[in-house]
């Protein structure tokens, strides 16, 4: 490594730029990986983005990549670039807790399919990131291991449920991360941390090895600092998997080329009327409008689109998701794996199950299990769960109608900037409203991306969301890459460069 370049400088580069530095011999993967662990040691004491670090294995992977590169082997594009993985994705030999006490200390005996892809491509896995318990939340405050804090202001939330992945990427602890998105858990954290988050088309990235919350809604995807980085990571983890019955057989698209094209001439962008309500903060809407103006000047056509059933998407989601969650979480019974609490009196199987679930699940998980069990119960199934599925169909029809006239849809990603820790913990409905713009894509299985749109209240980041038809993820990278370039020109560089510097104990 040259004397004029330090690893501290390199870890602030995009993942694509870090990969280029590795290829050019400017830095080794071992040096790069050690530098990221050094950054974690310096700042994560306050952020709590990581639940588990995987230093020995990550450095072994890095040294192997360095040896293969030195031997002249042709390597995948991101080989040697470190990555963090949300703790809902199982990793052989590493703890996987899903942010819950009920899985504390559990070591999976196998890798998720996407983790297998990461290992095969030579990405050192730094560790597992914090999350809302079983991905149930919008703030990472329901984690059994304490909340993650926002790198822009540590009195504020980093979004959820994947706040740990977004905070790690936004604070330069990791150049790449894996998140999962059930109702916005990649995109909403991206918006409030100034990072890029992508929810791929449902089924395009294998769900095998994801600890399920709601199987018809869950989708893993990239968390990065640039649109190009998301494209590179998306191409790596996408593809058909015979282990996943919902996996699509489609070939993986050229997302990176779309991200690099930066051309929106002739692209029709539909602004969703139903997602411009008074619930969206004025400065968030202002950054949204400014982003659209930039795209219009670059040659895109902006039109207004009505999706009337989006109004009911939030209510439908909060019946479908708890119903599926109550079924999926039934496996955590104190018998097969994870926590087991044996009561002193009458330690029957039923009492062990009750004691284990009572001690192992947090309040938000219990709330959703109760809601879902009620919605599925005899006498209420048709009125609640069945009706919610009908609304889901109407939301899907709204998307179909909208995409018959436009190429992509646009809205603010989150109604507000990051709110303060504890502000909404006692008001579940206020917390759930944070997902109002992101939920429709999960109900319909369509892909979505959140890209930073600028700074709003208190100098905190806001995000703009683009949605595309199922299997048309390339459109997201085309419009996202173009807008990112336009806005960075006007800002004089990446938005994250405007974030305050972090050291343990320091406050913004």
GROMACS .gro file of C-alpha atoms in nm:
model
  508
    1UNK     CA    1   0.000   0.000   0.000
    2UNK     CA    2   0.138   0.341  -0.094
    3UNK     CA    3   0.247   0.580   0.181
    4UNK     CA    4  -0.003   0.841   0.060
    5UNK     CA    5  -0.298   0.603   0.094
    6UNK     CA    6  -0.421   0.458   0.421
    7UNK     CA    7  -0.668   0.185   0.492
    8UNK     CA    8  -0.870   0.451   0.677
    9UNK     CA    9  -0.911   0.627   0.341
   10UNK     CA   10  -0.990   0.308   0.152
   11UNK     CA   11  -1.269   0.189   0.383
   12UNK     CA   12  -1.458   0.511   0.303
   13UNK     CA   13  -1.463   0.420  -0.065
   14UNK     CA   14  -1.746   0.232  -0.229
   15UNK     CA   15  -1.729  -0.146  -0.243
   16UNK     CA   16  -1.663  -0.122  -0.617
   17UNK     CA   17  -1.370   0.112  -0.552
   18UNK     CA   18  -1.239  -0.118  -0.279
   19UNK     CA   19  -1.257  -0.409  -0.524
   20UNK     CA   20  -1.061  -0.201  -0.777
   21UNK     CA   21  -0.798  -0.121  -0.512
   22UNK     CA   22  -0.761  -0.492  -0.440
   23UNK     CA   23  -0.727  -0.575  -0.808
   24UNK     CA   24  -0.466  -0.301  -0.855
   25UNK     CA   25  -0.262  -0.424  -0.561
   26UNK     CA   26  -0.315  -0.099  -0.373
   27UNK     CA   27  -0.423  -0.296  -0.068
   28UNK     CA   28  -0.460  -0.662   0.025
   29UNK     CA   29  -0.784  -0.819   0.138
   30UNK     CA   30  -0.626  -0.900   0.473
   31UNK     CA   31  -0.531  -0.533   0.523
   32UNK     CA   32  -0.876  -0.423   0.415
   33UNK     CA   33  -1.051  -0.671   0.645
   34UNK     CA   34  -0.833  -0.575   0.941
   35UNK     CA   35  -0.908  -0.209   0.875
   36UNK     CA   36  -1.282  -0.274   0.894
   37UNK     CA   37  -1.242  -0.464   1.220
   38UNK     CA   38  -1.041  -0.167   1.346
   39UNK     CA   39  -1.323   0.065   1.251
   40UNK     CA   40  -1.573  -0.160   1.429
   41UNK     CA   41  -1.358  -0.153   1.742
   42UNK     CA   42  -1.343   0.227   1.723
   43UNK     CA   43  -1.711   0.309   1.682
   44UNK     CA   44  -1.939   0.011   1.745
   45UNK     CA   45  -1.932   0.043   2.120
   46UNK     CA   46  -2.184   0.322   2.081
   47UNK     CA   47  -2.364   0.207   1.767
   48UNK     CA   48  -2.425  -0.159   1.859
   49UNK     CA   49  -2.456  -0.249   1.491
   50UNK     CA   50  -2.294  -0.592   1.536
   51UNK     CA   51  -2.409  -0.877   1.757
   52UNK     CA   52  -2.125  -1.114   1.669
   53UNK     CA   53  -1.784  -1.068   1.503
   54UNK     CA   54  -1.626  -1.338   1.290
   55UNK     CA   55  -1.267  -1.218   1.286
   56UNK     CA   56  -1.070  -1.542   1.259
   57UNK     CA   57  -1.274  -1.684   0.972
   58UNK     CA   58  -1.291  -1.348   0.790
   59UNK     CA   59  -0.914  -1.306   0.800
   60UNK     CA   60  -0.867  -1.666   0.681
   61UNK     CA   61  -1.095  -1.592   0.385
   62UNK     CA   62  -0.908  -1.269   0.313
   63UNK     CA   63  -0.568  -1.441   0.314
   64UNK     CA   64  -0.702  -1.711   0.082
   65UNK     CA   65  -0.829  -1.449  -0.164
   66UNK     CA   66  -0.493  -1.270  -0.151
   67UNK     CA   67  -0.312  -1.595  -0.230
   68UNK     CA   68  -0.543  -1.677  -0.518
   69UNK     CA   69  -0.505  -1.326  -0.659
   70UNK     CA   70  -0.126  -1.346  -0.629
   71UNK     CA   71  -0.136  -1.676  -0.818
   72UNK     CA   72  -0.309  -1.503  -1.109
   73UNK     CA   73  -0.649  -1.665  -1.058
   74UNK     CA   74  -0.946  -1.482  -1.208
   75UNK     CA   75  -1.172  -1.389  -0.917
   76UNK     CA   76  -1.533  -1.268  -0.881
   77UNK     CA   77  -1.584  -0.892  -0.892
   78UNK     CA   78  -1.622  -0.847  -0.514
   79UNK     CA   79  -1.367  -1.108  -0.401
   80UNK     CA   80  -1.186  -0.986  -0.092
   81UNK     CA   81  -1.433  -0.708  -0.010
   82UNK     CA   82  -1.573  -0.759   0.343
   83UNK     CA   83  -1.944  -0.789   0.415
   84UNK     CA   84  -2.178  -0.795   0.715
   85UNK     CA   85  -2.483  -1.023   0.737
   86UNK     CA   86  -2.810  -0.957   0.918
   87UNK     CA   87  -2.855  -1.196   1.207
   88UNK     CA   88  -3.172  -1.346   1.062
   89UNK     CA   89  -2.962  -1.525   0.796
   90UNK     CA   90  -2.820  -1.857   0.918
   91UNK     CA   91  -2.442  -1.899   0.910
   92UNK     CA   92  -2.272  -2.230   0.979
   93UNK     CA   93  -2.041  -2.206   1.276
   94UNK     CA   94  -2.154  -1.855   1.375
   95UNK     CA   95  -2.432  -1.764   1.620
   96UNK     CA   96  -2.764  -1.671   1.462
   97UNK     CA   97  -3.017  -1.523   1.704
   98UNK     CA   98  -3.265  -1.324   1.491
   99UNK     CA   99  -3.228  -1.061   1.763
  100UNK     CA  100  -3.409  -1.286   2.014
  101UNK     CA  101  -3.324  -1.439   2.350
  102UNK     CA  102  -3.500  -1.757   2.245
  103UNK     CA  103  -3.213  -1.829   2.003
  104UNK     CA  104  -2.931  -1.693   2.216
  105UNK     CA  105  -2.617  -1.901   2.154
  106UNK     CA  106  -2.767  -2.111   1.874
  107UNK     CA  107  -2.505  -2.218   1.616
  108UNK     CA  108  -2.665  -2.324   1.285
  109UNK     CA  109  -2.538  -2.647   1.126
  110UNK     CA  110  -2.568  -2.509   0.772
  111UNK     CA  111  -2.540  -2.190   0.562
  112UNK     CA  112  -2.820  -2.000   0.395
  113UNK     CA  113  -2.795  -2.022   0.016
  114UNK     CA  114  -2.694  -1.656  -0.012
  115UNK     CA  115  -2.419  -1.709   0.249
  116UNK     CA  116  -2.290  -2.000   0.041
  117UNK     CA  117  -2.273  -1.761  -0.254
  118UNK     CA  118  -2.081  -1.504  -0.048
  119UNK     CA  119  -1.830  -1.763   0.070
  120UNK     CA  120  -1.783  -1.902  -0.280
  121UNK     CA  121  -1.715  -1.553  -0.415
  122UNK     CA  122  -1.451  -1.488  -0.148
  123UNK     CA  123  -1.617  -1.213   0.057
  124UNK     CA  124  -1.486  -1.210   0.417
  125UNK     CA  125  -1.789  -1.214   0.648
  126UNK     CA  126  -1.720  -0.960   0.924
  127UNK     CA  127  -2.004  -1.077   1.147
  128UNK     CA  128  -2.376  -1.065   1.218
  129UNK     CA  129  -2.570  -0.739   1.251
  130UNK     CA  130  -2.831  -0.635   1.504
  131UNK     CA  131  -3.201  -0.633   1.420
  132UNK     CA  132  -3.549  -0.607   1.563
  133UNK     CA  133  -3.642  -0.940   1.720
  134UNK     CA  134  -3.746  -1.180   1.442
  135UNK     CA  135  -3.750  -0.874   1.211
  136UNK     CA  136  -4.054  -0.732   1.391
  137UNK     CA  137  -4.005  -0.357   1.410
  138UNK     CA  138  -3.914  -0.035   1.234
  139UNK     CA  139  -3.643   0.094   1.466
  140UNK     CA  140  -3.418  -0.196   1.585
  141UNK     CA  141  -3.538  -0.113   1.937
  142UNK     CA  142  -3.707  -0.451   1.987
  143UNK     CA  143  -3.375  -0.640   1.969
  144UNK     CA  144  -3.317  -0.849   2.281
  145UNK     CA  145  -2.955  -0.728   2.271
  146UNK     CA  146  -3.018  -0.355   2.290
  147UNK     CA  147  -3.098  -0.097   2.021
  148UNK     CA  148  -2.870   0.004   1.737
  149UNK     CA  149  -2.807   0.378   1.706
  150UNK     CA  150  -2.804   0.595   1.396
  151UNK     CA  151  -2.453   0.701   1.284
  152UNK     CA  152  -2.587   1.050   1.203
  153UNK     CA  153  -2.720   1.106   1.555
  154UNK     CA  154  -2.688   0.841   1.824
  155UNK     CA  155  -2.997   0.963   2.001
  156UNK     CA  156  -3.198   0.842   1.701
  157UNK     CA  157  -3.301   0.511   1.552
  158UNK     CA  158  -3.132   0.361   1.241
  159UNK     CA  159  -3.457   0.221   1.103
  160UNK     CA  160  -3.567  -0.137   1.126
  161UNK     CA  161  -3.577  -0.420   1.129
  162UNK     CA  162  -3.235  -0.414   0.962
  163UNK     CA  163  -3.094  -0.112   1.144
  164UNK     CA  164  -2.773  -0.297   1.226
  165UNK     CA  165  -2.685  -0.359   0.861
  166UNK     CA  166  -2.769   0.000   0.761
  167UNK     CA  167  -2.576   0.149   1.053
  168UNK     CA  168  -2.272  -0.071   0.980
  169UNK     CA  169  -2.263   0.042   0.617
  170UNK     CA  170  -2.340   0.405   0.698
  171UNK     CA  171  -2.064   0.426   0.961
  172UNK     CA  172  -1.794   0.266   0.739
  173UNK     CA  173  -1.782  -0.048   0.953
  174UNK     CA  174  -1.865  -0.254   0.644
  175UNK     CA  175  -1.877  -0.161   0.274
  176UNK     CA  176  -2.156  -0.412   0.207
  177UNK     CA  177  -2.426  -0.583   0.411
  178UNK     CA  178  -2.713  -0.824   0.367
  179UNK     CA  179  -3.057  -0.722   0.490
  180UNK     CA  180  -3.404  -0.869   0.470
  181UNK     CA  181  -3.719  -0.680   0.374
  182UNK     CA  182  -4.063  -0.802   0.485
  183UNK     CA  183  -4.241  -0.465   0.489
  184UNK     CA  184  -3.956  -0.222   0.421
  185UNK     CA  185  -3.677  -0.344   0.650
  186UNK     CA  186  -3.403  -0.279   0.394
  187UNK     CA  187  -3.542   0.036   0.234
  188UNK     CA  188  -3.659   0.227   0.543
  189UNK     CA  189  -3.325   0.190   0.728
  190UNK     CA  190  -3.155   0.300   0.407
  191UNK     CA  191  -3.359   0.618   0.398
  192UNK     CA  192  -3.285   0.722   0.756
  193UNK     CA  193  -2.911   0.638   0.745
  194UNK     CA  194  -2.826   0.783   0.403
  195UNK     CA  195  -2.752   0.443   0.248
  196UNK     CA  196  -2.889   0.248  -0.049
  197UNK     CA  197  -3.125  -0.042   0.017
  198UNK     CA  198  -3.277  -0.280  -0.238
  199UNK     CA  199  -3.567  -0.524  -0.204
  200UNK     CA  200  -3.536  -0.759  -0.503
  201UNK     CA  201  -3.829  -0.918  -0.681
  202UNK     CA  202  -3.980  -1.183  -0.452
  203UNK     CA  203  -3.820  -1.518  -0.532
  204UNK     CA  204  -3.519  -1.379  -0.718
  205UNK     CA  205  -3.291  -1.425  -0.414
  206UNK     CA  206  -3.326  -1.754  -0.229
  207UNK     CA  207  -3.500  -1.750   0.110
  208UNK     CA  208  -3.343  -2.084   0.207
  209UNK     CA  209  -3.169  -2.023   0.538
  210UNK     CA  210  -3.360  -1.710   0.632
  211UNK     CA  211  -3.536  -1.745   0.968
  212UNK     CA  212  -3.887  -1.677   0.846
  213UNK     CA  213  -4.120  -1.416   0.984
  214UNK     CA  214  -4.375  -1.404   0.701
  215UNK     CA  215  -4.284  -1.642   0.422
  216UNK     CA  216  -4.488  -1.477   0.147
  217UNK     CA  217  -4.333  -1.138   0.222
  218UNK     CA  218  -3.969  -1.194   0.330
  219UNK     CA  219  -3.695  -1.112   0.082
  220UNK     CA  220  -3.318  -1.074   0.129
  221UNK     CA  221  -3.130  -0.800  -0.050
  222UNK     CA  222  -2.831  -0.561  -0.058
  223UNK     CA  223  -2.748  -0.279   0.183
  224UNK     CA  224  -2.472  -0.056   0.042
  225UNK     CA  225  -2.342   0.299   0.005
  226UNK     CA  226  -2.392   0.328  -0.372
  227UNK     CA  227  -2.636   0.200  -0.632
  228UNK     CA  228  -2.354   0.031  -0.824
  229UNK     CA  229  -2.249  -0.158  -0.510
  230UNK     CA  230  -2.606  -0.282  -0.465
  231UNK     CA  231  -2.610  -0.400  -0.826
  232UNK     CA  232  -2.285  -0.593  -0.783
  233UNK     CA  233  -2.404  -0.760  -0.463
  234UNK     CA  234  -2.751  -0.831  -0.606
  235UNK     CA  235  -2.596  -1.012  -0.904
  236UNK     CA  236  -2.387  -1.221  -0.665
  237UNK     CA  237  -2.669  -1.343  -0.440
  238UNK     CA  238  -2.949  -1.377  -0.698
  239UNK     CA  239  -3.038  -1.689  -0.892
  240UNK     CA  240  -3.252  -2.001  -0.884
  241UNK     CA  241  -3.223  -2.228  -0.581
  242UNK     CA  242  -3.382  -2.575  -0.580
  243UNK     CA  243  -3.390  -2.561  -0.198
  244UNK     CA  244  -3.646  -2.278  -0.214
  245UNK     CA  245  -3.984  -2.369  -0.363
  246UNK     CA  246  -4.060  -2.001  -0.430
  247UNK     CA  247  -3.730  -1.939  -0.610
  248UNK     CA  248  -3.769  -1.799  -0.962
  249UNK     CA  249  -3.598  -1.979  -1.251
  250UNK     CA  250  -3.514  -1.649  -1.427
  251UNK     CA  251  -3.155  -1.571  -1.525
  252UNK     CA  252  -2.986  -1.295  -1.325
  253UNK     CA  253  -3.003  -0.958  -1.498
  254UNK     CA  254  -2.713  -0.723  -1.576
  255UNK     CA  255  -2.788  -0.491  -1.286
  256UNK     CA  256  -2.440  -0.338  -1.283
  257UNK     CA  257  -2.465  -0.219  -1.642
  258UNK     CA  258  -2.803  -0.064  -1.564
  259UNK     CA  259  -2.658   0.117  -1.260
  260UNK     CA  260  -2.367   0.249  -1.464
  261UNK     CA  261  -2.580   0.368  -1.758
  262UNK     CA  262  -2.707   0.678  -1.570
  263UNK     CA  263  -2.952   0.739  -1.853
  264UNK     CA  264  -3.319   0.817  -1.785
  265UNK     CA  265  -3.410   0.975  -2.118
  266UNK     CA  266  -3.763   0.869  -2.209
  267UNK     CA  267  -3.820   0.691  -1.876
  268UNK     CA  268  -4.173   0.745  -1.743
  269UNK     CA  269  -4.181   0.787  -1.365
  270UNK     CA  270  -4.517   0.770  -1.192
  271UNK     CA  271  -4.564   0.964  -0.868
  272UNK     CA  272  -4.801   0.771  -0.642
  273UNK     CA  273  -5.075   1.011  -0.534
  274UNK     CA  274  -5.173   0.805  -0.231
  275UNK     CA  275  -4.819   0.833  -0.090
  276UNK     CA  276  -4.814   1.213  -0.077
  277UNK     CA  277  -5.034   1.250   0.229
  278UNK     CA  278  -5.000   1.495   0.514
  279UNK     CA  279  -4.826   1.225   0.716
  280UNK     CA  280  -4.506   1.287   0.519
  281UNK     CA  281  -4.283   1.554   0.672
  282UNK     CA  282  -4.257   1.873   0.460
  283UNK     CA  283  -3.878   1.854   0.423
  284UNK     CA  284  -3.895   1.487   0.323
  285UNK     CA  285  -4.146   1.580   0.054
  286UNK     CA  286  -3.928   1.875  -0.052
  287UNK     CA  287  -3.624   1.648  -0.107
  288UNK     CA  288  -3.851   1.408  -0.297
  289UNK     CA  289  -3.974   1.684  -0.527
  290UNK     CA  290  -3.619   1.812  -0.585
  291UNK     CA  291  -3.507   1.460  -0.682
  292UNK     CA  292  -3.789   1.431  -0.934
  293UNK     CA  293  -3.698   1.772  -1.077
  294UNK     CA  294  -3.343   1.651  -1.130
  295UNK     CA  295  -3.465   1.342  -1.313
  296UNK     CA  296  -3.704   1.547  -1.526
  297UNK     CA  297  -3.422   1.778  -1.632
  298UNK     CA  298  -3.222   1.467  -1.725
  299UNK     CA  299  -3.493   1.358  -1.967
  300UNK     CA  300  -3.738   1.152  -1.761
  301UNK     CA  301  -4.111   1.214  -1.783
  302UNK     CA  302  -4.288   1.264  -1.451
  303UNK     CA  303  -4.658   1.178  -1.434
  304UNK     CA  304  -4.905   1.133  -1.150
  305UNK     CA  305  -5.049   0.786  -1.093
  306UNK     CA  306  -5.339   0.674  -0.874
  307UNK     CA  307  -5.308   0.350  -0.675
  308UNK     CA  308  -5.628   0.376  -0.468
  309UNK     CA  309  -5.593   0.045  -0.285
  310UNK     CA  310  -5.253   0.141  -0.142
  311UNK     CA  311  -5.461   0.318   0.124
  312UNK     CA  312  -5.556  -0.023   0.263
  313UNK     CA  313  -5.213  -0.188   0.225
  314UNK     CA  314  -5.095  -0.111   0.577
  315UNK     CA  315  -5.403  -0.269   0.736
  316UNK     CA  316  -5.383  -0.576   0.514
  317UNK     CA  317  -5.013  -0.620   0.585
  318UNK     CA  318  -5.063  -0.608   0.961
  319UNK     CA  319  -5.306  -0.899   0.934
  320UNK     CA  320  -5.115  -1.112   0.682
  321UNK     CA  321  -4.772  -1.068   0.839
  322UNK     CA  322  -4.871  -1.154   1.201
  323UNK     CA  323  -5.075  -1.450   1.077
  324UNK     CA  324  -4.777  -1.599   0.895
  325UNK     CA  325  -4.546  -1.507   1.183
  326UNK     CA  326  -4.762  -1.682   1.441
  327UNK     CA  327  -4.737  -1.998   1.232
  328UNK     CA  328  -4.363  -1.969   1.160
  329UNK     CA  329  -4.268  -1.898   1.520
  330UNK     CA  330  -4.455  -2.201   1.653
  331UNK     CA  331  -4.135  -2.402   1.602
  332UNK     CA  332  -3.967  -2.215   1.888
  333UNK     CA  333  -4.110  -2.433   2.161
  334UNK     CA  334  -3.819  -2.502   2.397
  335UNK     CA  335  -3.796  -2.860   2.272
  336UNK     CA  336  -3.590  -2.866   1.954
  337UNK     CA  337  -3.331  -2.586   1.970
  338UNK     CA  338  -3.257  -2.257   2.139
  339UNK     CA  339  -3.365  -2.152   2.487
  340UNK     CA  340  -3.534  -2.397   2.722
  341UNK     CA  341  -3.691  -2.281   3.049
  342UNK     CA  342  -3.801  -2.560   3.284
  343UNK     CA  343  -4.047  -2.444   3.550
  344UNK     CA  344  -3.993  -2.577   3.902
  345UNK     CA  345  -4.352  -2.694   3.942
  346UNK     CA  346  -4.512  -2.935   3.694
  347UNK     CA  347  -4.244  -2.936   3.420
  348UNK     CA  348  -4.473  -3.084   3.156
  349UNK     CA  349  -4.410  -3.030   2.785
  350UNK     CA  350  -4.686  -2.769   2.776
  351UNK     CA  351  -4.549  -2.582   3.077
  352UNK     CA  352  -4.194  -2.590   2.943
  353UNK     CA  353  -4.322  -2.444   2.616
  354UNK     CA  354  -4.516  -2.171   2.796
  355UNK     CA  355  -4.224  -2.079   3.019
  356UNK     CA  356  -3.975  -2.080   2.731
  357UNK     CA  357  -4.187  -1.865   2.502
  358UNK     CA  358  -4.275  -1.632   2.787
  359UNK     CA  359  -3.911  -1.573   2.873
  360UNK     CA  360  -3.767  -1.595   2.522
  361UNK     CA  361  -3.998  -1.370   2.321
  362UNK     CA  362  -4.012  -0.993   2.363
  363UNK     CA  363  -4.323  -0.777   2.381
  364UNK     CA  364  -4.345  -0.696   2.010
  365UNK     CA  365  -4.312  -1.061   1.908
  366UNK     CA  366  -4.579  -1.163   2.159
  367UNK     CA  367  -4.807  -0.886   2.032
  368UNK     CA  368  -4.782  -1.006   1.673
  369UNK     CA  369  -4.820  -1.374   1.760
  370UNK     CA  370  -5.140  -1.295   1.949
  371UNK     CA  371  -5.273  -1.080   1.665
  372UNK     CA  372  -5.190  -1.342   1.403
  373UNK     CA  373  -5.334  -1.631   1.603
  374UNK     CA  374  -5.656  -1.435   1.651
  375UNK     CA  375  -5.678  -1.352   1.279
  376UNK     CA  376  -5.641  -1.720   1.189
  377UNK     CA  377  -5.880  -1.854   1.450
  378UNK     CA  378  -6.210  -2.021   1.367
  379UNK     CA  379  -6.482  -1.765   1.312
  380UNK     CA  380  -6.241  -1.483   1.227
  381UNK     CA  381  -6.030  -1.627   0.944
  382UNK     CA  382  -6.256  -1.504   0.662
  383UNK     CA  383  -6.329  -1.171   0.825
  384UNK     CA  384  -5.966  -1.082   0.887
  385UNK     CA  385  -5.699  -1.294   0.714
  386UNK     CA  386  -5.920  -1.379   0.416
  387UNK     CA  387  -6.022  -1.017   0.367
  388UNK     CA  388  -5.660  -0.902   0.393
  389UNK     CA  389  -5.562  -1.141   0.116
  390UNK     CA  390  -5.836  -0.991  -0.104
  391UNK     CA  391  -5.692  -0.645  -0.040
  392UNK     CA  392  -5.351  -0.784  -0.134
  393UNK     CA  393  -5.493  -0.884  -0.472
  394UNK     CA  394  -5.632  -0.532  -0.519
  395UNK     CA  395  -5.290  -0.382  -0.441
  396UNK     CA  396  -5.134  -0.613  -0.700
  397UNK     CA  397  -5.393  -0.496  -0.954
  398UNK     CA  398  -5.307  -0.134  -0.876
  399UNK     CA  399  -4.944  -0.210  -0.961
  400UNK     CA  400  -5.043  -0.382  -1.283
  401UNK     CA  401  -5.254  -0.085  -1.389
  402UNK     CA  402  -4.985   0.166  -1.297
  403UNK     CA  403  -4.709  -0.018  -1.481
  404UNK     CA  404  -4.920  -0.027  -1.796
  405UNK     CA  405  -4.860   0.348  -1.823
  406UNK     CA  406  -4.524   0.410  -1.648
  407UNK     CA  407  -4.186   0.237  -1.620
  408UNK     CA  408  -4.128   0.292  -1.247
  409UNK     CA  409  -4.319   0.437  -0.955
  410UNK     CA  410  -4.179   0.685  -0.703
  411UNK     CA  411  -4.253   0.799  -0.349
  412UNK     CA  412  -4.064   0.909  -0.039
  413UNK     CA  413  -3.925   0.598   0.130
  414UNK     CA  414  -4.014   0.692   0.487
  415UNK     CA  415  -4.262   0.958   0.604
  416UNK     CA  416  -4.004   1.119   0.834
  417UNK     CA  417  -3.635   1.127   0.911
  418UNK     CA  418  -3.501   0.910   1.193
  419UNK     CA  419  -3.700   0.965   1.510
  420UNK     CA  420  -3.555   0.962   1.860
  421UNK     CA  421  -3.491   0.640   2.049
  422UNK     CA  422  -3.789   0.560   2.270
  423UNK     CA  423  -4.016   0.809   2.095
  424UNK     CA  424  -4.257   0.550   1.955
  425UNK     CA  425  -4.189   0.239   2.164
  426UNK     CA  426  -4.515   0.277   2.355
  427UNK     CA  427  -4.723   0.357   2.046
  428UNK     CA  428  -4.721   0.054   1.813
  429UNK     CA  429  -4.952   0.215   1.558
  430UNK     CA  430  -4.721   0.517   1.522
  431UNK     CA  431  -4.432   0.274   1.473
  432UNK     CA  432  -4.622   0.075   1.211
  433UNK     CA  433  -4.695   0.391   1.009
  434UNK     CA  434  -4.326   0.417   0.919
  435UNK     CA  435  -4.385   0.135   0.669
  436UNK     CA  436  -4.673   0.299   0.486
  437UNK     CA  437  -4.476   0.361   0.164
  438UNK     CA  438  -4.274   0.040   0.157
  439UNK     CA  439  -4.537  -0.224   0.239
  440UNK     CA  440  -4.719  -0.231  -0.100
  441UNK     CA  441  -4.413  -0.374  -0.276
  442UNK     CA  442  -4.396  -0.666  -0.033
  443UNK     CA  443  -4.765  -0.744  -0.075
  444UNK     CA  444  -4.722  -0.753  -0.452
  445UNK     CA  445  -4.374  -0.909  -0.470
  446UNK     CA  446  -4.239  -0.619  -0.674
  447UNK     CA  447  -3.883  -0.487  -0.637
  448UNK     CA  448  -3.796  -0.155  -0.475
  449UNK     CA  449  -3.493   0.062  -0.406
  450UNK     CA  450  -3.430   0.348  -0.165
  451UNK     CA  451  -3.171   0.608  -0.267
  452UNK     CA  452  -3.061   0.907  -0.054
  453UNK     CA  453  -3.250   1.221  -0.160
  454UNK     CA  454  -3.076   1.476   0.062
  455UNK     CA  455  -3.083   1.620   0.412
  456UNK     CA  456  -3.409   1.718   0.579
  457UNK     CA  457  -3.493   1.810   0.939
  458UNK     CA  458  -3.198   1.857   1.176
  459UNK     CA  459  -2.955   1.776   0.897
  460UNK     CA  460  -3.069   1.412   0.884
  461UNK     CA  461  -3.095   1.206   0.563
  462UNK     CA  462  -3.413   1.134   0.370
  463UNK     CA  463  -3.470   0.879   0.093
  464UNK     CA  464  -3.662   0.841  -0.230
  465UNK     CA  465  -3.813   0.505  -0.325
  466UNK     CA  466  -3.854   0.364  -0.675
  467UNK     CA  467  -4.067   0.058  -0.751
  468UNK     CA  468  -4.059  -0.152  -1.067
  469UNK     CA  469  -4.263  -0.443  -1.204
  470UNK     CA  470  -4.173  -0.792  -1.085
  471UNK     CA  471  -3.867  -0.925  -1.269
  472UNK     CA  472  -3.777  -0.572  -1.389
  473UNK     CA  473  -3.517  -0.495  -1.120
  474UNK     CA  474  -3.285  -0.345  -1.385
  475UNK     CA  475  -3.514  -0.041  -1.403
  476UNK     CA  476  -3.444   0.035  -1.037
  477UNK     CA  477  -3.071   0.041  -1.098
  478UNK     CA  478  -3.111   0.255  -1.408
  479UNK     CA  479  -3.312   0.529  -1.237
  480UNK     CA  480  -3.132   0.494  -0.902
  481UNK     CA  481  -2.786   0.520  -1.056
  482UNK     CA  482  -2.887   0.822  -1.262
  483UNK     CA  483  -3.038   1.007  -0.966
  484UNK     CA  484  -2.742   0.926  -0.742
  485UNK     CA  485  -2.502   1.078  -0.996
  486UNK     CA  486  -2.719   1.386  -1.043
  487UNK     CA  487  -2.755   1.452  -0.672
  488UNK     CA  488  -2.390   1.388  -0.591
  489UNK     CA  489  -2.296   1.645  -0.855
  490UNK     CA  490  -2.518   1.900  -0.681
  491UNK     CA  491  -2.395   1.799  -0.331
  492UNK     CA  492  -2.028   1.790  -0.430
  493UNK     CA  493  -1.992   1.426  -0.332
  494UNK     CA  494  -2.169   1.141  -0.153
  495UNK     CA  495  -2.430   1.230   0.108
  496UNK     CA  496  -2.252   1.016   0.369
  497UNK     CA  497  -1.954   1.253   0.348
  498UNK     CA  498  -2.176   1.507   0.524
  499UNK     CA  499  -2.232   1.279   0.825
  500UNK     CA  500  -2.054   1.361   1.152
  501UNK     CA  501  -1.741   1.164   1.234
  502UNK     CA  502  -1.775   0.889   1.493
  503UNK     CA  503  -1.559   0.787   1.784
  504UNK     CA  504  -1.665   0.591   2.088
  505UNK     CA  505  -1.824   0.820   2.345
  506UNK     CA  506  -1.858   1.114   2.107
  507UNK     CA  507  -2.198   1.270   2.045
  508UNK     CA  508  -2.324   1.452   1.739
   0.00000   0.00000   0.00000
